[in-house]
Short mmCIF file of C-alpha atoms in Angstrom, two decimals:
data_model
loop_
_atom_site.label_atom_id
_atom_site.label_comp_id
_atom_site.label_asym_id
_atom_site.label_seq_id
_atom_site.Cartn_x
_atom_site.Cartn_y
_atom_site.Cartn_z
CA MET A 1 -14.32 16.06 -12.70
CA PHE A 2 -14.89 13.25 -10.14
CA THR A 3 -16.99 14.28 -6.76
CA GLN A 4 -15.48 12.85 -4.04
CA ASN A 5 -18.53 13.13 -1.82
CA LEU A 6 -19.91 9.72 -0.92
CA ASP A 7 -23.12 9.50 -3.04
CA PHE A 8 -23.71 5.62 -2.91
CA LYS A 9 -24.33 3.28 -0.44
CA THR A 10 -24.74 -0.46 0.00
CA THR A 11 -28.69 -1.21 -0.35
CA ASP A 12 -28.91 -5.18 -0.08
CA LEU A 13 -27.87 -5.35 3.54
CA ASP A 14 -27.55 -9.33 2.46
CA THR A 15 -24.72 -8.65 1.04
CA PHE A 16 -22.98 -6.08 3.44
CA PRO A 17 -19.86 -7.44 4.82
CA PHE A 18 -20.72 -6.31 8.46
CA PRO A 19 -17.60 -6.46 10.64
CA PHE A 20 -18.54 -6.91 14.26
CA GLN A 21 -19.06 -10.00 16.24
CA SER A 22 -19.56 -8.35 19.60
CA GLY A 23 -19.54 -5.19 21.05
CA ASN A 24 -15.58 -4.75 21.79
CA TYR A 25 -13.67 -4.28 18.89
CA ARG A 26 -9.42 -4.96 19.40
CA TYR A 27 -7.26 -5.82 16.50
CA SER A 28 -6.16 -9.29 16.05
CA ASN A 29 -4.99 -11.83 13.40
CA ASP A 30 -8.57 -12.25 12.45
CA LEU A 31 -8.04 -14.45 9.07
CA ARG A 32 -10.04 -17.16 8.24
CA LYS A 33 -10.91 -19.29 5.19
CA LEU A 34 -12.68 -18.03 2.76
CA GLU A 35 -15.60 -20.36 2.16
CA ASN A 36 -16.68 -19.09 -1.63
CA VAL A 37 -13.65 -18.34 -3.34
CA ASN A 38 -14.93 -17.01 -6.18
CA CYS A 39 -14.38 -13.23 -5.40
CA ILE A 40 -16.63 -11.69 -8.30
CA GLU A 41 -20.05 -10.00 -6.75
CA ILE A 42 -22.47 -8.30 -8.64
CA THR A 43 -24.18 -6.00 -6.14
CA PRO A 44 -27.04 -3.88 -7.10
CA GLU A 45 -24.45 -0.77 -6.93
CA TYR A 46 -22.01 -2.71 -9.01
CA GLU A 47 -22.67 -0.59 -12.07
CA LEU A 48 -22.13 3.15 -10.16
CA GLN A 49 -19.37 1.42 -8.47
CA VAL A 50 -17.60 0.72 -11.76
CA LYS A 51 -18.09 3.66 -13.54
CA ALA A 52 -16.64 5.73 -10.53
CA LYS A 53 -13.83 3.61 -10.32
CA ARG A 54 -13.24 4.13 -14.21
CA ARG A 55 -13.70 7.89 -13.86
CA LEU A 56 -10.81 8.32 -11.24
CA LEU A 57 -8.73 5.65 -13.45
CA GLU A 58 -9.36 8.05 -16.16
CA GLU A 59 -8.35 11.42 -14.39
CA GLN A 60 -5.84 9.92 -12.20
CA PRO A 61 -3.81 7.02 -13.70
CA ASP A 62 -0.46 7.85 -11.75
CA VAL A 63 -2.57 7.93 -8.60
CA ARG A 64 -4.64 4.80 -9.33
CA PHE A 65 -2.80 2.49 -10.84
CA GLN A 66 0.84 1.12 -10.15
CA ALA A 67 2.85 -1.73 -11.91
CA LEU A 68 6.42 -2.24 -11.79
CA PRO A 69 8.56 -3.15 -14.35
CA GLY A 70 8.31 -6.92 -15.53
CA THR A 71 5.09 -7.72 -13.96
CA ASP A 72 2.96 -8.57 -17.01
CA GLU A 73 3.32 -12.05 -16.56
CA PHE A 74 2.11 -12.06 -13.09
CA GLN A 75 -0.97 -9.59 -14.12
CA TRP A 76 -1.67 -12.11 -17.25
CA GLU A 77 -2.27 -14.71 -14.23
CA VAL A 78 -4.54 -12.68 -12.35
CA LEU A 79 -6.62 -11.70 -15.60
CA GLU A 80 -7.15 -15.34 -16.26
CA MET A 81 -8.48 -16.16 -12.86
CA LEU A 82 -10.69 -12.94 -12.34
CA ILE A 83 -12.24 -13.98 -15.83
CA GLY A 84 -12.79 -17.59 -15.11
CA MET A 85 -14.35 -16.63 -12.13
CA ALA A 86 -16.62 -13.77 -13.65
CA VAL A 87 -17.79 -16.67 -16.25
CA GLU A 88 -18.08 -19.37 -13.75
CA ARG A 89 -20.16 -17.17 -11.45
CA TYR A 90 -22.24 -15.15 -13.85
CA PRO A 91 -22.40 -16.58 -17.00
CA GLU A 92 -25.33 -13.84 -18.09
CA HIS A 93 -22.98 -11.39 -17.81
CA PHE A 94 -19.88 -12.63 -18.70
CA SER A 95 -18.58 -14.60 -21.51
CA LEU A 96 -15.00 -15.73 -23.14
CA GLU A 97 -14.57 -17.23 -26.06
CA LYS A 98 -11.06 -18.30 -26.75
CA ASP A 99 -9.32 -19.37 -30.05
CA GLY A 100 -5.70 -20.50 -29.35
CA ASN A 101 -4.35 -17.34 -27.56
CA THR A 102 -7.15 -15.08 -29.17
CA TRP A 103 -9.64 -14.50 -26.36
CA THR A 104 -12.78 -12.59 -26.75
CA PHE A 105 -13.77 -11.29 -23.26
CA GLU A 106 -17.69 -9.63 -23.17
CA ASN A 107 -19.01 -7.79 -20.26
CA ARG A 108 -23.05 -7.66 -21.19
CA ILE A 109 -23.57 -5.34 -18.05
CA PHE A 110 -21.46 -3.21 -20.07
CA ASN A 111 -22.12 -4.18 -23.38
CA GLU A 112 -18.46 -4.50 -23.98
CA LYS A 113 -16.35 -6.80 -25.94
CA ASP A 114 -12.70 -6.99 -26.31
CA THR A 115 -10.25 -9.12 -28.01
CA PHE A 116 -6.81 -9.46 -27.56
CA THR A 117 -3.79 -12.10 -27.66
CA PHE A 118 -3.51 -13.84 -23.89
CA GLY A 119 0.41 -13.05 -22.97
CA ASP A 120 0.51 -9.97 -25.04
CA SER A 121 -0.05 -6.96 -23.33
CA SER A 122 0.14 -4.57 -26.52
CA THR A 123 -3.06 -5.98 -27.82
CA LEU A 124 -4.73 -4.52 -24.20
CA ALA A 125 -5.54 -1.03 -24.07
CA TYR A 126 -4.06 -0.96 -20.32
CA ALA A 127 -1.67 -3.29 -18.40
CA PRO A 128 -3.29 -6.43 -18.09
CA LEU A 129 -4.36 -6.02 -14.48
CA ASN A 130 -5.75 -2.65 -14.85
CA TYR A 131 -7.84 -3.31 -18.18
CA ILE A 132 -9.59 -6.46 -16.06
CA GLY A 133 -9.77 -4.54 -12.84
CA ARG A 134 -11.84 -2.23 -14.70
CA HIS A 135 -14.70 -4.71 -15.02
CA PHE A 136 -15.34 -5.36 -11.36
CA HIS A 137 -15.94 -2.84 -8.15
CA ASN A 138 -12.97 -4.39 -6.46
CA ASP A 139 -9.47 -2.92 -5.40
CA PHE A 140 -6.69 -5.13 -6.31
CA VAL A 141 -3.19 -5.47 -5.00
CA LEU A 142 -0.43 -7.69 -6.30
CA MET A 143 2.31 -8.73 -3.53
CA VAL A 144 5.16 -10.67 -5.01
CA HIS A 145 6.69 -13.15 -2.78
CA ARG A 146 10.39 -12.52 -2.48
CA ASP A 147 13.08 -12.98 0.65
CA ASN A 148 10.23 -14.42 3.11
CA ASN A 149 8.77 -11.25 2.89
CA PHE A 150 5.87 -9.48 0.13
CA TYR A 151 6.23 -6.82 -2.27
CA LEU A 152 3.53 -4.53 -3.68
CA GLU A 153 4.55 -4.78 -7.28
CA VAL A 154 0.73 -4.14 -8.95
CA GLY A 155 -2.08 -2.09 -7.33
CA GLN A 156 -5.04 -0.52 -8.57
CA VAL A 157 -6.98 1.41 -5.65
CA SER A 158 -9.81 3.32 -5.68
CA TYR A 159 -11.03 3.12 -2.48
CA ALA A 160 -7.87 4.20 -0.35
CA ALA A 161 -8.19 4.61 3.42
CA LEU A 162 -4.87 6.12 4.40
CA PHE A 163 -3.19 4.62 1.74
CA SER A 164 -1.77 5.27 -1.72
CA ALA A 165 -0.50 2.75 -4.48
CA HIS A 166 1.70 5.45 -5.77
CA TRP A 167 3.18 5.88 -2.42
CA ASN A 168 3.27 2.34 -1.41
CA ALA A 169 4.82 0.77 -5.02
CA GLY A 170 7.36 -1.16 -4.40
CA MET A 171 7.51 -1.43 -0.56
CA SER A 172 7.70 -4.68 1.49
CA PHE A 173 4.70 -5.80 3.82
CA ASP A 174 6.33 -4.92 6.43
CA GLU A 175 7.19 -1.14 5.30
CA ILE A 176 3.48 -0.63 4.23
CA HIS A 177 2.58 -1.53 7.52
CA ALA A 178 5.42 0.24 9.55
CA PRO A 179 3.13 2.69 11.12
CA VAL A 180 0.87 0.03 12.54
CA PRO A 181 1.47 0.22 16.44
CA PHE A 182 -0.55 -2.63 17.69
CA VAL A 183 0.63 -5.75 19.57
CA SER A 184 -1.23 -9.14 20.63
CA ARG A 185 -1.74 -10.07 24.38
CA LYS A 186 1.55 -12.15 24.06
CA GLY A 187 3.46 -8.94 22.82
CA ASP A 188 4.26 -10.20 19.07
CA HIS A 189 3.82 -7.73 16.58
CA LEU A 190 0.47 -8.03 14.80
CA VAL A 191 2.15 -7.07 11.17
CA GLU A 192 4.78 -9.87 11.90
CA ARG A 193 2.53 -12.14 12.66
CA ILE A 194 -0.18 -11.83 9.67
CA ARG A 195 2.85 -11.60 7.35
CA LYS A 196 3.95 -14.87 8.72
CA PHE A 197 0.73 -16.31 7.90
CA LEU A 198 0.06 -14.81 4.20
CA LEU A 199 3.53 -16.71 3.88
CA SER A 200 1.61 -19.55 4.44
CA ILE A 201 -1.07 -19.45 2.30
CA ASN A 202 -1.39 -22.46 -0.54
CA PRO A 203 -2.67 -21.99 -4.65
CA GLY A 204 -6.62 -22.70 -4.15
CA GLU A 205 -7.42 -22.18 -0.67
CA PRO A 206 -8.12 -18.41 0.02
CA TRP A 207 -8.32 -16.50 3.27
CA THR A 208 -10.20 -13.47 4.27
CA ARG A 209 -10.50 -10.78 7.06
CA ILE A 210 -12.53 -8.05 7.40
CA ASN A 211 -11.27 -4.26 7.80
CA TRP A 212 -13.58 -1.40 8.81
CA ASN A 213 -13.13 2.12 9.25
CA LEU A 214 -15.38 5.49 9.36
CA MET A 215 -15.64 7.93 6.63
CA ALA A 216 -16.86 11.76 6.72
CA ASP A 217 -18.69 12.07 3.25
CA ARG A 218 -15.62 10.92 1.36
CA TRP A 219 -15.30 8.02 -1.36
CA ASP A 220 -11.78 7.60 -0.16
CA VAL A 221 -8.92 9.31 1.68
CA ASN A 222 -5.76 9.08 0.48
CA TYR A 223 -2.44 10.96 0.93
CA GLU A 224 -2.63 12.71 -2.41
CA THR A 225 -6.14 14.98 -1.18
CA MET A 226 -5.05 14.94 2.80
CA ASP A 227 -5.20 18.91 2.55
CA ILE A 228 -8.64 18.57 1.27
CA TRP A 229 -10.39 15.74 3.55
CA GLU A 230 -8.53 16.67 6.72
CA PRO A 231 -10.58 19.86 7.49
CA GLN A 232 -13.55 18.38 6.16
CA ARG A 233 -13.72 15.97 8.91
CA GLU A 234 -14.13 18.73 11.49
CA LEU A 235 -17.37 19.58 9.76
CA ILE A 236 -19.42 16.55 11.09
CA THR A 237 -22.24 17.10 13.65
CA PRO A 238 -23.95 14.83 15.88
CA GLU A 239 -26.99 16.33 13.93
CA ASN A 240 -25.34 15.29 10.17
CA ALA A 241 -23.47 12.29 11.36
CA GLY A 242 -26.31 10.05 10.36
CA LYS A 243 -26.35 10.59 6.77
CA LEU A 244 -22.44 12.03 6.20
CA VAL A 245 -20.57 9.43 8.27
CA HIS A 246 -20.41 5.95 6.57
CA LEU A 247 -19.75 2.87 8.13
CA ARG A 248 -16.75 1.86 5.79
CA VAL A 249 -16.17 -1.85 5.52
CA GLU A 250 -13.43 -3.77 3.24
CA GLU A 251 -13.73 -7.33 2.46
CA GLN A 252 -10.17 -8.25 1.88
CA LYS A 253 -9.51 -11.46 0.53
CA PHE A 254 -6.29 -13.27 -0.14
CA TYR A 255 -5.30 -15.58 -3.02
CA ARG A 256 -1.90 -17.42 -3.68
CA MET A 257 -1.15 -17.60 -7.54
CA PRO A 258 -0.01 -20.89 -8.24
CA ARG A 259 2.19 -19.57 -11.37
CA SER A 260 4.05 -16.48 -9.76
CA ASN A 261 3.89 -17.49 -6.07
CA ALA A 262 2.61 -13.91 -5.34
CA VAL A 263 -0.65 -13.00 -3.52
CA LEU A 264 -3.61 -11.21 -4.68
CA PHE A 265 -5.28 -9.05 -2.45
CA VAL A 266 -8.93 -8.57 -3.80
CA LEU A 267 -10.76 -5.96 -2.09
CA ASN A 268 -14.49 -5.41 -1.54
CA THR A 269 -15.38 -1.89 0.06
CA GLN A 270 -19.02 -1.33 0.92
CA PHE A 271 -20.67 2.04 2.43
CA LEU A 272 -23.26 2.12 4.87
CA PRO A 273 -24.30 5.61 6.34
CA LEU A 274 -24.86 5.24 10.15
CA GLU A 275 -28.51 6.07 10.12
CA ASP A 276 -28.93 2.77 7.91
CA LEU A 277 -27.72 0.80 10.70
CA LYS A 278 -31.13 0.87 12.55
CA LEU A 279 -32.38 -1.36 9.44
CA ARG A 280 -30.69 -3.78 11.50
CA GLN A 281 -31.11 -3.28 14.95
CA GLU A 282 -28.50 -5.88 16.15
CA TRP A 283 -25.90 -3.78 13.84
CA PHE A 284 -26.80 -0.80 15.17
CA ASP A 285 -26.45 -1.87 18.85
CA LEU A 286 -22.85 -3.53 18.19
CA THR A 287 -21.54 -0.27 15.97
CA TYR A 288 -22.84 1.74 19.03
CA SER A 289 -21.05 -0.28 21.55
CA VAL A 290 -17.82 -0.62 19.11
CA LEU A 291 -17.49 3.17 18.40
CA GLN A 292 -17.79 4.10 22.19
CA ASP A 293 -15.14 1.94 23.05
CA ILE A 294 -12.22 2.66 20.61
CA PRO A 295 -9.53 3.67 22.61
CA PRO A 296 -7.87 6.75 21.46
CA ALA A 297 -4.97 5.08 19.49
CA MET A 298 -7.08 3.36 17.62
CA ALA A 299 -9.31 6.01 16.70
CA GLU A 300 -6.07 8.39 15.73
CA TYR A 301 -4.78 5.40 13.75
CA LYS A 302 -7.87 4.87 11.67
CA GLY A 303 -7.99 8.70 11.18
CA ILE A 304 -11.41 9.06 12.87
CA ALA A 305 -10.97 10.68 15.88
CA PRO A 306 -11.97 14.29 14.80
CA PHE A 307 -15.56 12.93 14.05
CA LEU A 308 -15.48 10.09 16.38
CA PRO A 309 -17.43 11.59 19.40
CA GLN A 310 -19.71 13.35 16.80
CA SER A 311 -20.64 10.03 15.36
CA VAL A 312 -21.06 8.45 19.04
CA GLU A 313 -23.43 11.16 20.02
CA PHE A 314 -25.67 10.51 16.92
CA LEU A 315 -25.84 6.71 17.76
CA LYS A 316 -26.42 7.71 21.37
CA ARG A 317 -29.64 9.94 20.68
CA GLU A 318 -30.68 7.26 18.44
CA SER A 319 -30.54 4.83 20.96
CA GLU A 320 -32.45 6.94 23.83
CA SER A 321 -35.04 8.21 21.15
CA ARG A 322 -36.24 4.59 20.68
CA MET L 1 11.73 -6.45 -11.09
CA PRO L 2 12.02 -5.56 -7.67
CA GLN L 3 12.67 -2.41 -6.27
CA LEU L 4 16.17 -1.74 -5.04
CA PRO L 5 17.05 -0.41 -1.97
CA LYS L 6 18.28 3.08 -2.03
CA LEU L 7 20.72 5.11 -0.06
CA TYR L 8 19.08 7.59 2.42
CA ASP L 9 20.06 9.64 5.42
CA GLN L 10 18.66 6.91 7.51
CA SER L 11 19.83 4.08 5.97
CA PRO L 12 20.98 1.23 8.15
CA VAL L 13 24.13 0.62 6.23
CA LEU L 14 25.27 4.29 7.24
CA THR L 15 28.02 4.28 10.18
CA GLU L 16 29.66 7.42 11.51
CA ASP L 17 32.34 5.17 12.93
CA THR L 18 34.74 2.68 11.33
CA PHE L 19 34.04 -0.73 9.47
CA GLN L 20 32.35 -3.34 11.69
CA CYS L 21 33.00 -6.85 11.25
CA THR L 22 30.82 -9.78 11.32
CA GLY L 23 30.96 -13.51 11.47
CA ALA L 24 30.11 -13.63 7.95
CA THR L 25 33.13 -11.37 6.96
CA LYS L 26 35.81 -13.03 5.01
CA LYS L 27 37.32 -10.16 3.10
CA VAL L 28 37.02 -6.41 3.29
CA VAL L 29 37.03 -4.20 0.04
CA VAL L 30 37.48 -0.52 1.03
CA PHE L 31 36.28 2.26 -1.57
CA LEU L 32 37.88 5.39 -0.61
CA THR L 33 38.13 8.57 -2.22
CA LYS L 34 41.43 11.30 -2.02
CA GLU L 35 40.13 12.49 1.15
CA ALA L 36 39.46 9.40 2.92
CA LEU L 37 43.14 8.26 2.57
CA SER L 38 43.89 10.30 5.88
CA LEU L 39 41.23 8.63 7.61
CA THR L 40 42.24 5.24 9.79
CA VAL L 41 40.08 2.33 8.95
CA ASN L 42 40.39 -0.28 11.58
CA ILE L 43 40.02 -4.18 10.02
CA PRO L 44 41.31 -7.06 12.05
CA THR L 45 44.45 -8.57 10.48
CA LYS L 46 43.23 -11.94 10.18
CA ILE L 47 40.39 -10.51 7.69
CA LEU L 48 41.83 -9.96 4.21
CA SER L 49 41.34 -6.47 2.92
CA GLU L 50 41.81 -4.50 -0.31
CA GLU L 51 41.47 -0.90 -1.08
CA PHE L 52 39.39 0.58 -4.51
CA PRO L 53 40.67 3.99 -5.02
CA LEU L 54 38.22 6.27 -6.54
CA PRO L 55 36.98 7.98 -8.54
CA ALA L 56 35.99 5.42 -10.81
CA SER L 57 33.62 4.70 -13.62
CA LYS L 58 30.62 2.86 -13.43
CA GLU L 59 31.77 0.12 -15.18
CA GLU L 60 35.20 -0.26 -13.68
CA ILE L 61 33.35 -0.54 -10.06
CA ARG L 62 30.94 -3.01 -11.85
CA TYR L 63 33.51 -5.22 -13.04
CA PHE L 64 35.55 -5.05 -10.16
CA LEU L 65 32.15 -6.16 -8.00
CA GLN L 66 31.53 -8.99 -10.56
CA SER L 67 34.58 -10.53 -9.71
CA GLN L 68 34.45 -10.53 -5.61
CA ARG L 69 33.53 -13.93 -3.99
CA ILE L 70 30.94 -14.48 -1.40
CA GLY L 71 32.01 -13.21 2.41
CA THR L 72 33.58 -9.74 0.71
CA HIS L 73 31.80 -7.00 2.33
CA PHE L 74 32.22 -3.39 1.16
CA PHE L 75 33.28 -0.28 3.32
CA ILE L 76 32.43 2.84 1.30
CA MET L 77 34.15 6.51 2.48
CA ALA L 78 32.94 8.96 0.19
CA PRO L 79 30.95 12.19 -0.55
CA TRP L 80 27.00 11.40 -0.43
CA ASP L 81 26.37 11.54 -4.43
CA GLU L 82 29.41 9.00 -5.20
CA ALA L 83 28.64 6.94 -2.43
CA SER L 84 25.08 6.67 -3.65
CA GLU L 85 26.13 5.65 -6.95
CA ILE L 86 28.41 2.83 -5.93
CA PHE L 87 25.52 1.83 -3.85
CA ASP L 88 23.21 1.55 -6.40
CA ILE L 89 25.65 -0.23 -8.38
CA CYS L 90 26.48 -2.79 -5.41
CA MET L 91 22.82 -2.93 -5.31
CA GLU L 92 22.05 -4.28 -8.98
CA GLU L 93 25.04 -6.79 -8.73
CA GLY L 94 23.24 -8.92 -5.95
CA MET L 95 25.09 -7.36 -2.74
CA SER L 96 22.50 -7.11 0.27
CA GLU L 97 22.89 -4.19 2.56
CA SER L 98 24.16 -6.54 5.31
CA GLU L 99 27.09 -6.69 2.78
CA ILE L 100 27.85 -2.81 2.90
CA GLN L 101 28.69 0.14 5.43
CA ILE L 102 29.06 3.69 4.18
CA HIS L 103 30.83 6.31 5.83
CA ILE L 104 29.74 9.69 4.38
CA LEU L 105 32.33 12.10 3.94
CA GLY L 106 30.75 15.50 4.26
CA ALA L 107 26.90 16.37 4.43
CA LYS L 108 24.08 13.54 3.68
CA ARG L 109 21.40 14.73 1.72
CA ARG L 110 17.87 14.30 2.10
CA PHE L 111 14.56 14.53 0.10
CA VAL L 112 10.86 14.76 0.73
CA TYR L 113 8.13 13.49 -1.87
CA CYS L 114 5.15 15.87 -2.26
CA MET L 115 2.43 13.54 -2.54
CA LYS L 116 0.26 16.61 -4.28
CA CYS L 117 2.45 16.49 -7.49
CA TYR L 118 4.99 13.75 -7.29
CA THR L 119 8.21 15.82 -7.59
CA ARG L 120 10.91 15.32 -4.89
CA LYS L 121 12.45 18.52 -3.26
CA GLU L 122 15.78 18.46 -1.12
CA ILE L 123 15.41 19.53 2.38
CA ALA L 124 17.46 20.36 5.46
CA SER L 125 17.82 17.25 7.95
CA ASP L 126 15.81 19.11 10.91
CA ILE L 127 13.03 20.66 9.21
CA SER L 128 9.69 19.11 9.52
CA HIS L 129 7.53 21.07 7.43
CA THR L 130 8.11 22.59 3.78
CA GLN L 131 6.32 23.94 1.01
CA CYS L 132 6.72 22.48 -2.35
CA ASN L 133 7.34 24.10 -5.62
CA CYS L 134 3.71 23.35 -6.55
CA GLY L 135 2.40 25.52 -3.65
CA ALA L 136 1.38 22.42 -1.53
CA HIS L 137 2.45 22.72 2.06
CA LEU L 138 3.99 19.82 3.09
CA GLU L 139 4.43 17.79 6.81
CA VAL L 140 7.76 15.60 6.47
CA GLY L 141 6.73 11.99 7.38
CA PRO L 142 9.13 9.38 8.88
CA TYR L 143 8.62 6.88 6.38
CA PHE L 144 10.88 6.57 3.14
CA SER L 145 10.14 4.96 -0.69
CA SER L 146 13.17 3.50 -2.60
CA LEU L 147 10.93 4.01 -5.57
CA ARG L 148 10.02 7.48 -4.88
CA GLN L 149 13.49 8.24 -3.21
CA GLY L 150 12.22 10.50 -0.84
CA TYR L 151 10.40 10.67 2.50
CA ILE L 152 6.77 10.95 1.99
CA GLY L 153 5.30 14.62 2.13
CA TYR L 154 1.86 14.81 3.57
CA PRO L 155 -0.24 17.61 2.05
CA PHE L 156 -1.85 19.91 4.70
CA HIS L 157 -4.15 22.82 4.32
CA PRO L 158 -2.11 25.86 6.00
CA SER L 159 -5.20 27.15 7.74
CA THR L 160 -5.82 23.71 9.89
CA ASN L 161 -2.38 22.77 9.92
CA SER L 162 -2.09 18.87 10.57
CA LYS L 163 -3.34 18.63 13.81
CA GLY L 164 -6.17 15.91 14.28
CA VAL L 165 -4.69 13.48 12.17
CA ASP L 166 -1.70 11.18 13.10
CA LEU L 167 0.34 11.86 10.05
CA HIS L 168 2.80 9.32 11.27
CA ALA L 169 0.49 7.04 11.79
CA CYS L 170 -1.21 7.23 8.18
CA SER L 171 0.46 4.38 6.07
CA GLY L 172 -2.05 1.57 6.27
CA THR L 173 -5.72 0.38 5.58
CA ASN L 174 -5.81 -1.69 8.64
#
């Protein structure tokens, strides 16, 4: 059975998407153009993360993957894009042979080779996105564009942060984000602004933003396990926060799919225990500054209120002991 | 295939009052059961109106809806289950929620969706906590899923209750 204890961390700090630019964090429409449009990344933790993700998908298929009927064609388009990116960036790890519609995809890291008929889902063991998603450590969410809004119609989610692919399936962008309470300085609702922005994304010009959270010794926190992780958060103390509390960073990338017109969310989730922030003093200082300045409403929304004071106390003690 | 809206006890199509015309209303079709015959529906005289008596089969309702022109609005006066079924057919036939108003005769129904076992349970309208048949203790959240046809039921550990987490805030990743 998959253990939810967080037993891995990012070891190559150069690939860790550190989220803070200043010592004061507030919500904003922080989308920016993605410089490297290729979302496939092989990190030192690739195998560990992919194996853990596959285990979750096997043990909790209904929790971790959802696809509404009629989305196969959209999923094939995503499969084609991801394979293309993988082969282009890492030809030593991935290859694709095409013989008409007969495709053979090889993942040499896992020593796996699959042959299928492009466009025919019956030739795959899983739905197209559920199949290709098992070769990369990312989460994938496909939001279908309809009536000036986006609807979650396909999702493979193994790193939930107060989220559930099962629950959110079929919902609009606005419904999914209904609880987001934040407004801009001008009084605009943040979710509406971001939705409008996403509507303007063009094919070939992906955008990105970085989301962050804290995790109390958990791989993820979804609604399904709320009764388990909620009390666990009370176990955090200033003494153990350095090891158990992780800065969870979710690098979000948004791609407009040219054929379906849907927007694909590619989420790269990485973790760094608070004690490892000391490896980069600037990161430590920024994180300490941000965390001690989090407004109570934001701490509640992010679900970190029960262990934020202990985390800040750990950082304070470390700072004073320097 | 998109998820179509479902009727729920806080649905914007529900009205306690009589039918409200909008500028887009060209004609009103009133679906009504025998129980509703004694109720008054105030429809401005300049608006064309037509009654559609219930009960009727799904096929009859569907066939009737398919023959209606744009600008036709629908006012349904029926008990919950019947109204819910007509609402579903309206959605399947491409009507939007803004074209439908429903006055429920009798009680509305409310369901909670257990996030532990993925089953639905009917609950009273005024309760905030319940126990699922699977044994999970649930706090009833304010968010409704048309696909799951219920309000979210957040599992919580009974010894800790749900203090410490703002359940109403728990539906996003930002």
